Amino acid sequence: MKVKKFSKRAGLSPGTLLHVGERKVDDIKISIMDYDDAHLREMDVDTVEACGQFTKTDSITWINISGIHDVDMIQKLGNCFYLHPLVLEDVLNTEQRPKMDDYDAYLFLSLKMVYPDADYQTIRYEQISLIVGPSYVISLQEVEKDVFDAVRERIRHAKGHIRKKGSDYLAYALIDLVVDHYFKILEELGEKIETLQDAVIENPEPSSLAVIQTLKKEVLFLRKSIWPLREIVNTLTRGDSELIHEDIIIYLRDVYDHTIQIIDTIETFRDMLSGTLDIYLSNMSNRMNEVMKVLTIMASIFIPMTFIAGIYGMNFKYMPELDWAWSYPVLLLVLLGIFLAMIFWFKQKKWF
Amino acid sequence: MKVKKFSKRAGLSPGTLLHVGERKVDDIKISIMDYDDAHLREMDVDTVEACGQFTKTDSITWINISGIHDVDMIQKLGNCFYLHPLVLEDVLNTEQRPKMDDYDAYLFLSLKMVYPDADYQTIRYEQISLIVGPSYVISLQEVEKDVFDAVRERIRHAKGHIRKKGSDYLAYALIDLVVDHYFKILEELGEKIETLQDAVIENPEPSSLAVIQTLKKEVLFLRKSIWPLREIVNTLTRGDSELIHEDIIIYLRDVYDHTIQIIDTIETFRDMLSGTLDIYLSNMSNRMNEVMKVLTIMASIFIPMTFIAGIYGMNFKYMPELDWAWSYPVLLLVLLGIFLAMIFWFKQKKWF
Amino acid sequence: MKVKKFSKRAGLSPGTLLHVGERKVDDIKISIMDYDDAHLREMDVDTVEACGQFTKTDSITWINISGIHDVDMIQKLGNCFYLHPLVLEDVLNTEQRPKMDDYDAYLFLSLKMVYPDADYQTIRYEQISLIVGPSYVISLQEVEKDVFDAVRERIRHAKGHIRKKGSDYLAYALIDLVVDHYFKILEELGEKIETLQDAVIENPEPSSLAVIQTLKKEVLFLRKSIWPLREIVNTLTRGDSELIHEDIIIYLRDVYDHTIQIIDTIETFRDMLSGTLDIYLSNMSNRMNEVMKVLTIMASIFIPMTFIAGIYGMNFKYMPELDWAWSYPVLLLVLLGIFLAMIFWFKQKKWF
Amino acid sequence: MKVKKFSKRAGLSPGTLLHVGERKVDDIKISIMDYDDAHLREMDVDTVEACGQFTKTDSITWINISGIHDVDMIQKLGNCFYLHPLVLEDVLNTEQRPKMDDYDAYLFLSLKMVYPDADYQTIRYEQISLIVGPSYVISLQEVEKDVFDAVRERIRHAKGHIRKKGSDYLAYALIDLVVDHYFKILEELGEKIETLQDAVIENPEPSSLAVIQTLKKEVLFLRKSIWPLREIVNTLTRGDSELIHEDIIIYLRDVYDHTIQIIDTIETFRDMLSGTLDIYLSNMSNRMNEVMKVLTIMASIFIPMTFIAGIYGMNFKYMPELDWAWSYPVLLLVLLGIFLAMIFWFKQKKWF
Amino acid sequence: MKVKKFSKRAGLSPGTLLHVGERKVDDIKISIMDYDDAHLREMDVDTVEACGQFTKTDSITWINISGIHDVDMIQKLGNCFYLHPLVLEDVLNTEQRPKMDDYDAYLFLSLKMVYPDADYQTIRYEQISLIVGPSYVISLQEVEKDVFDAVRERIRHAKGHIRKKGSDYLAYALIDLVVDHYFKILEELGEKIETLQDAVIENPEPSSLAVIQTLKKEVLFLRKSIWPLREIVNTLTRGDSELIHEDIIIYLRDVYDHTIQIIDTIETFRDMLSGTLDIYLSNMSNRMNEVMKVLTIMASIFIPMTFIAGIYGMNFKYMPELDWAWSYPVLLLVLLGIFLAMIFWFKQKKWF
């Protein structure tokens, strides 16, 4: 599924707008927050053009658009904010790898938001695009409107520094939120892995292998989206862009530390999963060993005894033992002796 | 097959022209597109010398040559455009690794175009050589004329910026097309790998292993041709060559992102294939386990019972049990008891 | 357990203080050592504010706080020493990866102290935060007060240079102590690994695998905490901060060498553990071999002999051998011959 | 064999001349080619001193010496051309790793020439030393005189640029020849690996494993000699030495590309060989599976049936079935039924 | 053993002198060589203080101390030559990782000398410390006095340049000697590995695995000591220290090449050992295959035949075959037929 939608664009002129990915939401919603230290205006608008007026003021404007399947709307957004066609193309392509481009007048960031599926079974990825200008931030989401609510609340209640700082701080807050969601996913993954490991140690079943592989793949995809994110944040902390002010860099460095911690944890998960595979395989082979031991013990005890019984089942005319009165009880004793000797021998070999 | 043609050139003077590779096309076709913002001329010519006249004008000239087995023709091309002998040598050598050389007056790029075989079974590689001058681009292909049709159409219908930009944009458009073809191949490979993985989980057969190995090799070869391509595009984005203008670099950076995405996907494929191998091997060993369990259960149940039957098949004269009236039914009950006890024991061990 | 507490902070404003981790101690203790070459004052104080007075003097002040669960206290500490909110956040977050931040006026270091559990079974991690100012060092611990006693003694008895040097030397002494604790843990781990290896060679049991995996995980976590520590010390030796004087760098380089030695040893442990896994798996497979050999030898010897006995147990009327006088002894000799031939054959195969 | 001759020199003063390696040729031959654009002189000389006169002229002089076991001769060569004692030491030590040293007045290169053994079974390594001065090149070989014949021919017939260029071009031509020989070896290795892979897929034999290991070792040794060669050529292309002129660097870059292609191919070979090992091991385990299935099927069918036959072989007096007229044919039918049920069951399990 | 002595120093003040390691020699011997181009004085002294006088002269002084367990003596040495306390600490700590520190006035090097054990079974490590001043070299050994004899002889007989060069050349000569000893060890290791490989191919025994692991560990420890040595020599060749003159660097570069060659060889050994492990494991599994085949063939042949014999051992009254005259010989022929058919079938499967 993950690998199927790459080639739609092949041969198209760059800057040709085309939505790549599935349409996840019916209506597009555009909501605006315009604020400075003293004032705050919040509203929903219908058209992208309505956004333009806010950017001329000194106050910080955050335009959040959820639903990106409408190519026309994106084109209008591009016209309104003088965005490069490649930016629009990347906004529309949900298969985009996380990246950052510095277009002097604004920064473009493409990120992956992760959250658990409704039934906590698989990880869902949503693309978040951020366009960070001197006094505005445009965020584009595929679906939900509520992932950024924590930041919205902080703006509304003027918590922390957010109302006193510029668009770069707002961008930082959004990136920080995206990174924090990775931690949530990691927790759930971590629990799944530990549950799996316990299950495999206790009772390895062939189905465990499929679970190991599925978790491996999820860890792999997480890794694929966090590595470029780490690179993006690292680039931001270098302070090359004039849009990022000195005092924000210390915050970005903190985010950078978090991305490294996420990568560390992902590596640990990989190691734990391959350790689990080792345990699984070794337990399978232990079971095989058990099976073989049972067979060997049963066969080694009874095959020789059956042979001896077979001897005295022969119909030769002249077999003196057959006529002796004590033959039968003596033979039973001999067989019992063989039986006990075998048991003793296997005990000594510690086979059971 | 891939490793067999290296040594033809050993000991030859550098610049000695020699076609390395198989001749894939009968006739050589030379087609020219000469365009600027306002005008467009398109024609096919017979000789390479006819191309020379176009390069003196300010308009952009794209010379596409399909069929590179004619050493004389390549030599004439070299004379006409003052190309270094090593360039001609590399154009003729289809075993060439993707590379870029900057000869100040022009850039030379050697790329690998990939497409699926007619029956979608294997990946075919075709070498594309690009010579990018200030106002011209020469592209040399091994076979088909139609892979560049998407670009040709954009020139004809003046789609996007292509008619307004220089030879560097044309070169970018061609490289972009080559990179886009990798995505197509990746999609097909991805589907094959997923089909294989499902097949292996459901019903692993010895033949699956050969398929895994074949896919591994294909991924390996893809990787070998995309890595140097990534390096080439990266070098181009650094903007060291005067032939590449500032405004093109943002486009090349986009291509660079694509090459990284391709490499990411290839790495994922490698991981998926080795995961598939793990599943395969583990399933084989599960089957072995099944086989051994059947054997052990059958043998453990019947061998002891056969022994008991053997006891009473002995021909001793004095075996009191033989004469008792209830011996036979009692024995049958005893055997049934052993049978049931065994079944119960194996059930408890969860062997079936 | 290690992976469960990441997400508490998600969505919070940066600088919002929140204690992440378990509360490991009941009461918070704040102890102060204020010293220079000639004088030494030692005391315990109740409130953080009481610390402020010492920092205005020229003498070196070491404030050690054990117990970090009190958010208010940490906030007051921040106010008192003008610490950045992110520093306070990191002090409170015990899941923090080891890191160093240079805030010009002071250095902030977050380290992991390691020590064995009470019963020497698992490794415990405690977070140590160091704030190194021009004339003071603040150290914050999660639990115990006595890990730094060695340094305290050196200050009390003016051993070595510690009383003659500045706050940077004190910081170095504390870091050195942290690093030295890694060596202690390594020794214990090393002994455990060697004991395990001997046990696995002598008598591999399925439980050994779990021990291997547990030790692997411990080595993994150690590695995760020493690598960033090495990076921190390396950064310090580069002498970028004005808080670290020239003459301290040679000492820090010594610590750096130690961190590399620790990493070397950890890599050795990894190699030893995977070597142990190899031995374990191979021994398991040797045992399987043994089991199979016993079965094969028993079956190969007695099955053919049972067949022969079976032949003469048939009830055909016309079987001339049955009536011969010497049949029985001859047959017994034949069976003995077969038995000996089999034994000889297996001996030659070196199967026992 | 490869690892046995290192220590002969231990403790010797550096510059002490000692031949390390086996003497591969009886007589030393010294042949000289002295040429410029217009003239060419070719001759064999007996003593090294005779070479000196040529170096004073402007023409390019190529002195080729085959046979390096004569320490005196090497010493005289050193005196004649003012070579550093370490150069002479390295010329004599055939266990030398490929390297380049820049002694301002001349460059010293130590290379490994590879060619197949007479019977195409193993790869032979010969050490080639090159001393490149402003107007001369001294090449020293261990054995044969004819590996450089391709270059000699080009000088004789003034093919390409060789007669118009300086000593650096001659050195390039010789290095190029050495690199081209790697391609030849790679072709043969590639064919061997593919033959092996086919053999292993079709009919894996224990001996295949030894072949895999041997090929692995050969690939390993090739890799060990090509990596430093790549580094040498890379250093040369950087143009730090005044002995290498601007116009030669483009040629050296071409050689550099070749070395990378060789390394790429070697990596592919490594991957193919480990893939082959996977196939081999998996096929071995498939065979085991087959063996076990045969055993299980045979035993599962006949052991229960034998038991039933055993029942009616018992000698109890009161066994009503024994006296019934239809017992025997009914029993035979029952046995047949069991047999067919078993066959059907195994068929359904797809065991055969 | 290797991992047990790290923590002795924990918590000690840096510069506190403490001997870490076992005392390997009874008496300390201090021997001095004082030489220049024309003169040479050699003597043994009793106290370290006696050494001081030599360093004031222009002649080169080499002070060799064997036996480092005497902390007082080392302290006196430090006072006499104004050595940093950390140097003295490192000299005394035989668990020190090889390192180099540049203290402007002198260089401090800590190296590991390797030699085979008396019975050539294990590798012994001895720590060599070198203090290289402008006109003196102090070398400290743990045990023997004779490892440096080769250099001593060269000084005595004025072989090579040693008497004409400075203390840097003497240091080079000693480092070179240490590196040469690695080659000797490598030769022996190489022979052991090859012997092992042959043994494993011919007759794999469970004990081989332990040998593989032991050799792996030895290679691992060698690698741990040669890597930092390579780094040290590389640093020296960079010529940052004024104590190392220009003309010595070419010699050090030669040593550097040797260290790379050693590392190359060690990597080859690692590959060979893991190849040997592959062969071992695969041979074990081949043997298992053999065992299983024997069992399967024996059981498959005789179990069905035993069943047939069992049929005619039944005691039914009405079994017509029992009364026929030719039943017995016909049955024997049938059994022979089954036997031959089975043999033929297994032959065709190539099972023997």
Short mmCIF file of C-alpha atoms in Angstrom, two decimals, chain D residues 11-122:
data_model
loop_
_atom_site.label_atom_id
_atom_site.label_comp_id
_atom_site.label_asym_id
_atom_site.label_seq_id
_atom_site.Cartn_x
_atom_site.Cartn_y
_atom_site.Cartn_z
CA GLY D 11 63.60 -5.01 14.27
CA LEU D 12 65.57 -4.11 11.17
CA SER D 13 66.72 -0.56 10.64
CA PRO D 14 64.39 1.21 8.20
CA GLY D 15 65.98 1.38 4.80
CA THR D 16 67.74 -1.93 5.30
CA LEU D 17 67.10 -3.64 1.98
CA LEU D 18 65.66 -7.12 2.11
CA HIS D 19 63.65 -9.00 -0.48
CA VAL D 20 60.35 -10.19 1.01
CA GLY D 21 58.43 -12.69 -1.11
CA GLU D 22 59.36 -15.55 -3.37
CA ARG D 23 61.75 -15.19 -6.24
CA LYS D 24 59.59 -15.70 -9.27
CA VAL D 25 62.05 -15.22 -12.13
CA ASP D 26 65.61 -16.29 -12.82
CA ASP D 27 67.15 -13.39 -14.65
CA ILE D 28 66.55 -9.71 -14.28
CA LYS D 29 65.78 -7.89 -17.49
CA ILE D 30 66.05 -4.15 -17.87
CA SER D 31 64.47 -2.67 -20.97
CA ILE D 32 64.38 0.99 -21.91
CA MET D 33 62.12 2.98 -24.19
CA ASP D 34 63.21 6.55 -24.83
CA TYR D 35 60.81 8.61 -26.91
CA ASP D 36 59.39 11.94 -27.80
CA ASP D 37 56.95 13.04 -30.46
CA ALA D 38 59.46 12.44 -33.24
CA HIS D 39 61.96 9.83 -32.05
CA LEU D 40 61.90 6.42 -30.38
CA ARG D 41 64.81 4.35 -29.08
CA GLU D 42 64.29 0.90 -27.61
CA MET D 43 66.95 -1.27 -26.03
CA ASP D 44 67.78 -3.79 -23.30
CA VAL D 45 70.61 -2.96 -20.93
CA ASP D 46 72.51 -5.07 -18.46
CA THR D 47 73.15 -2.70 -15.60
CA VAL D 48 71.00 -0.16 -13.88
CA GLU D 49 73.71 2.47 -14.16
CA ALA D 50 73.23 2.51 -17.91
CA CYS D 51 69.79 3.99 -17.34
CA GLY D 52 71.07 7.20 -15.83
CA GLN D 53 72.11 8.84 -19.09
CA PHE D 54 68.56 8.89 -20.47
CA THR D 55 67.08 10.89 -17.72
CA LYS D 56 69.12 13.95 -18.48
CA THR D 57 67.51 14.41 -21.88
CA ASP D 58 64.13 16.05 -22.51
CA SER D 59 62.68 12.92 -24.02
CA ILE D 60 60.51 10.61 -21.95
CA THR D 61 62.32 7.52 -20.68
CA TRP D 62 60.51 4.37 -19.56
CA ILE D 63 62.70 1.91 -17.71
CA ASN D 64 61.06 -1.43 -17.07
CA ILE D 65 62.75 -3.90 -14.72
CA SER D 66 61.40 -7.43 -14.36
CA GLY D 67 62.75 -9.38 -11.41
CA ILE D 68 63.27 -7.58 -8.11
CA HIS D 69 65.00 -10.18 -6.01
CA ASP D 70 68.46 -8.65 -6.50
CA VAL D 71 68.99 -6.30 -3.58
CA ASP D 72 72.22 -4.91 -5.00
CA MET D 73 70.60 -3.90 -8.23
CA ILE D 74 67.81 -2.11 -6.36
CA GLN D 75 70.43 -0.32 -4.26
CA LYS D 76 72.22 0.85 -7.38
CA LEU D 77 68.95 2.02 -8.86
CA GLY D 78 68.35 4.02 -5.70
CA ASN D 79 71.78 5.65 -5.90
CA CYS D 80 71.36 6.42 -9.57
CA PHE D 81 67.98 8.15 -9.21
CA TYR D 82 68.48 9.49 -5.65
CA LEU D 83 65.58 7.45 -4.28
CA HIS D 84 64.69 7.45 -0.58
CA PRO D 85 65.70 4.20 1.22
CA LEU D 86 62.05 3.60 2.20
CA VAL D 87 61.13 3.52 -1.50
CA LEU D 88 63.70 0.81 -2.13
CA GLU D 89 62.45 -1.09 0.90
CA ASP D 90 58.88 -0.96 -0.40
CA VAL D 91 59.93 -2.02 -3.91
CA LEU D 92 61.52 -5.14 -2.44
CA ASN D 93 58.64 -6.00 -0.12
CA THR D 94 56.06 -7.83 -2.23
CA GLU D 95 53.70 -8.04 0.74
CA GLN D 96 53.31 -4.26 0.59
CA ARG D 97 49.81 -2.83 0.62
CA PRO D 98 49.14 -0.63 -2.47
CA LYS D 99 50.23 2.91 -1.63
CA MET D 100 51.48 6.18 -3.02
CA ASP D 101 54.10 8.49 -1.58
CA ASP D 102 54.92 11.91 -2.92
CA TYR D 103 58.66 12.63 -2.62
CA ASP D 104 58.41 16.00 -4.42
CA ALA D 105 61.09 15.03 -6.96
CA TYR D 106 59.19 11.90 -7.89
CA LEU D 107 56.08 9.95 -7.06
CA PHE D 108 56.31 6.40 -5.77
CA LEU D 109 53.39 4.05 -6.42
CA SER D 110 53.07 0.45 -5.34
CA LEU D 111 50.27 -1.42 -7.12
CA LYS D 112 48.97 -4.97 -7.36
CA MET D 113 48.54 -6.44 -10.82
CA VAL D 114 46.03 -9.29 -10.88
CA TYR D 115 45.73 -12.09 -13.38
CA PRO D 116 44.26 -15.52 -13.49
CA ASP D 117 46.41 -18.53 -12.80
CA ALA D 118 47.47 -20.62 -15.80
CA ASP D 119 44.52 -22.97 -15.21
CA TYR D 120 42.08 -20.17 -14.39
CA GLN D 121 41.59 -21.53 -10.87
CA THR D 122 43.03 -18.90 -8.56
#
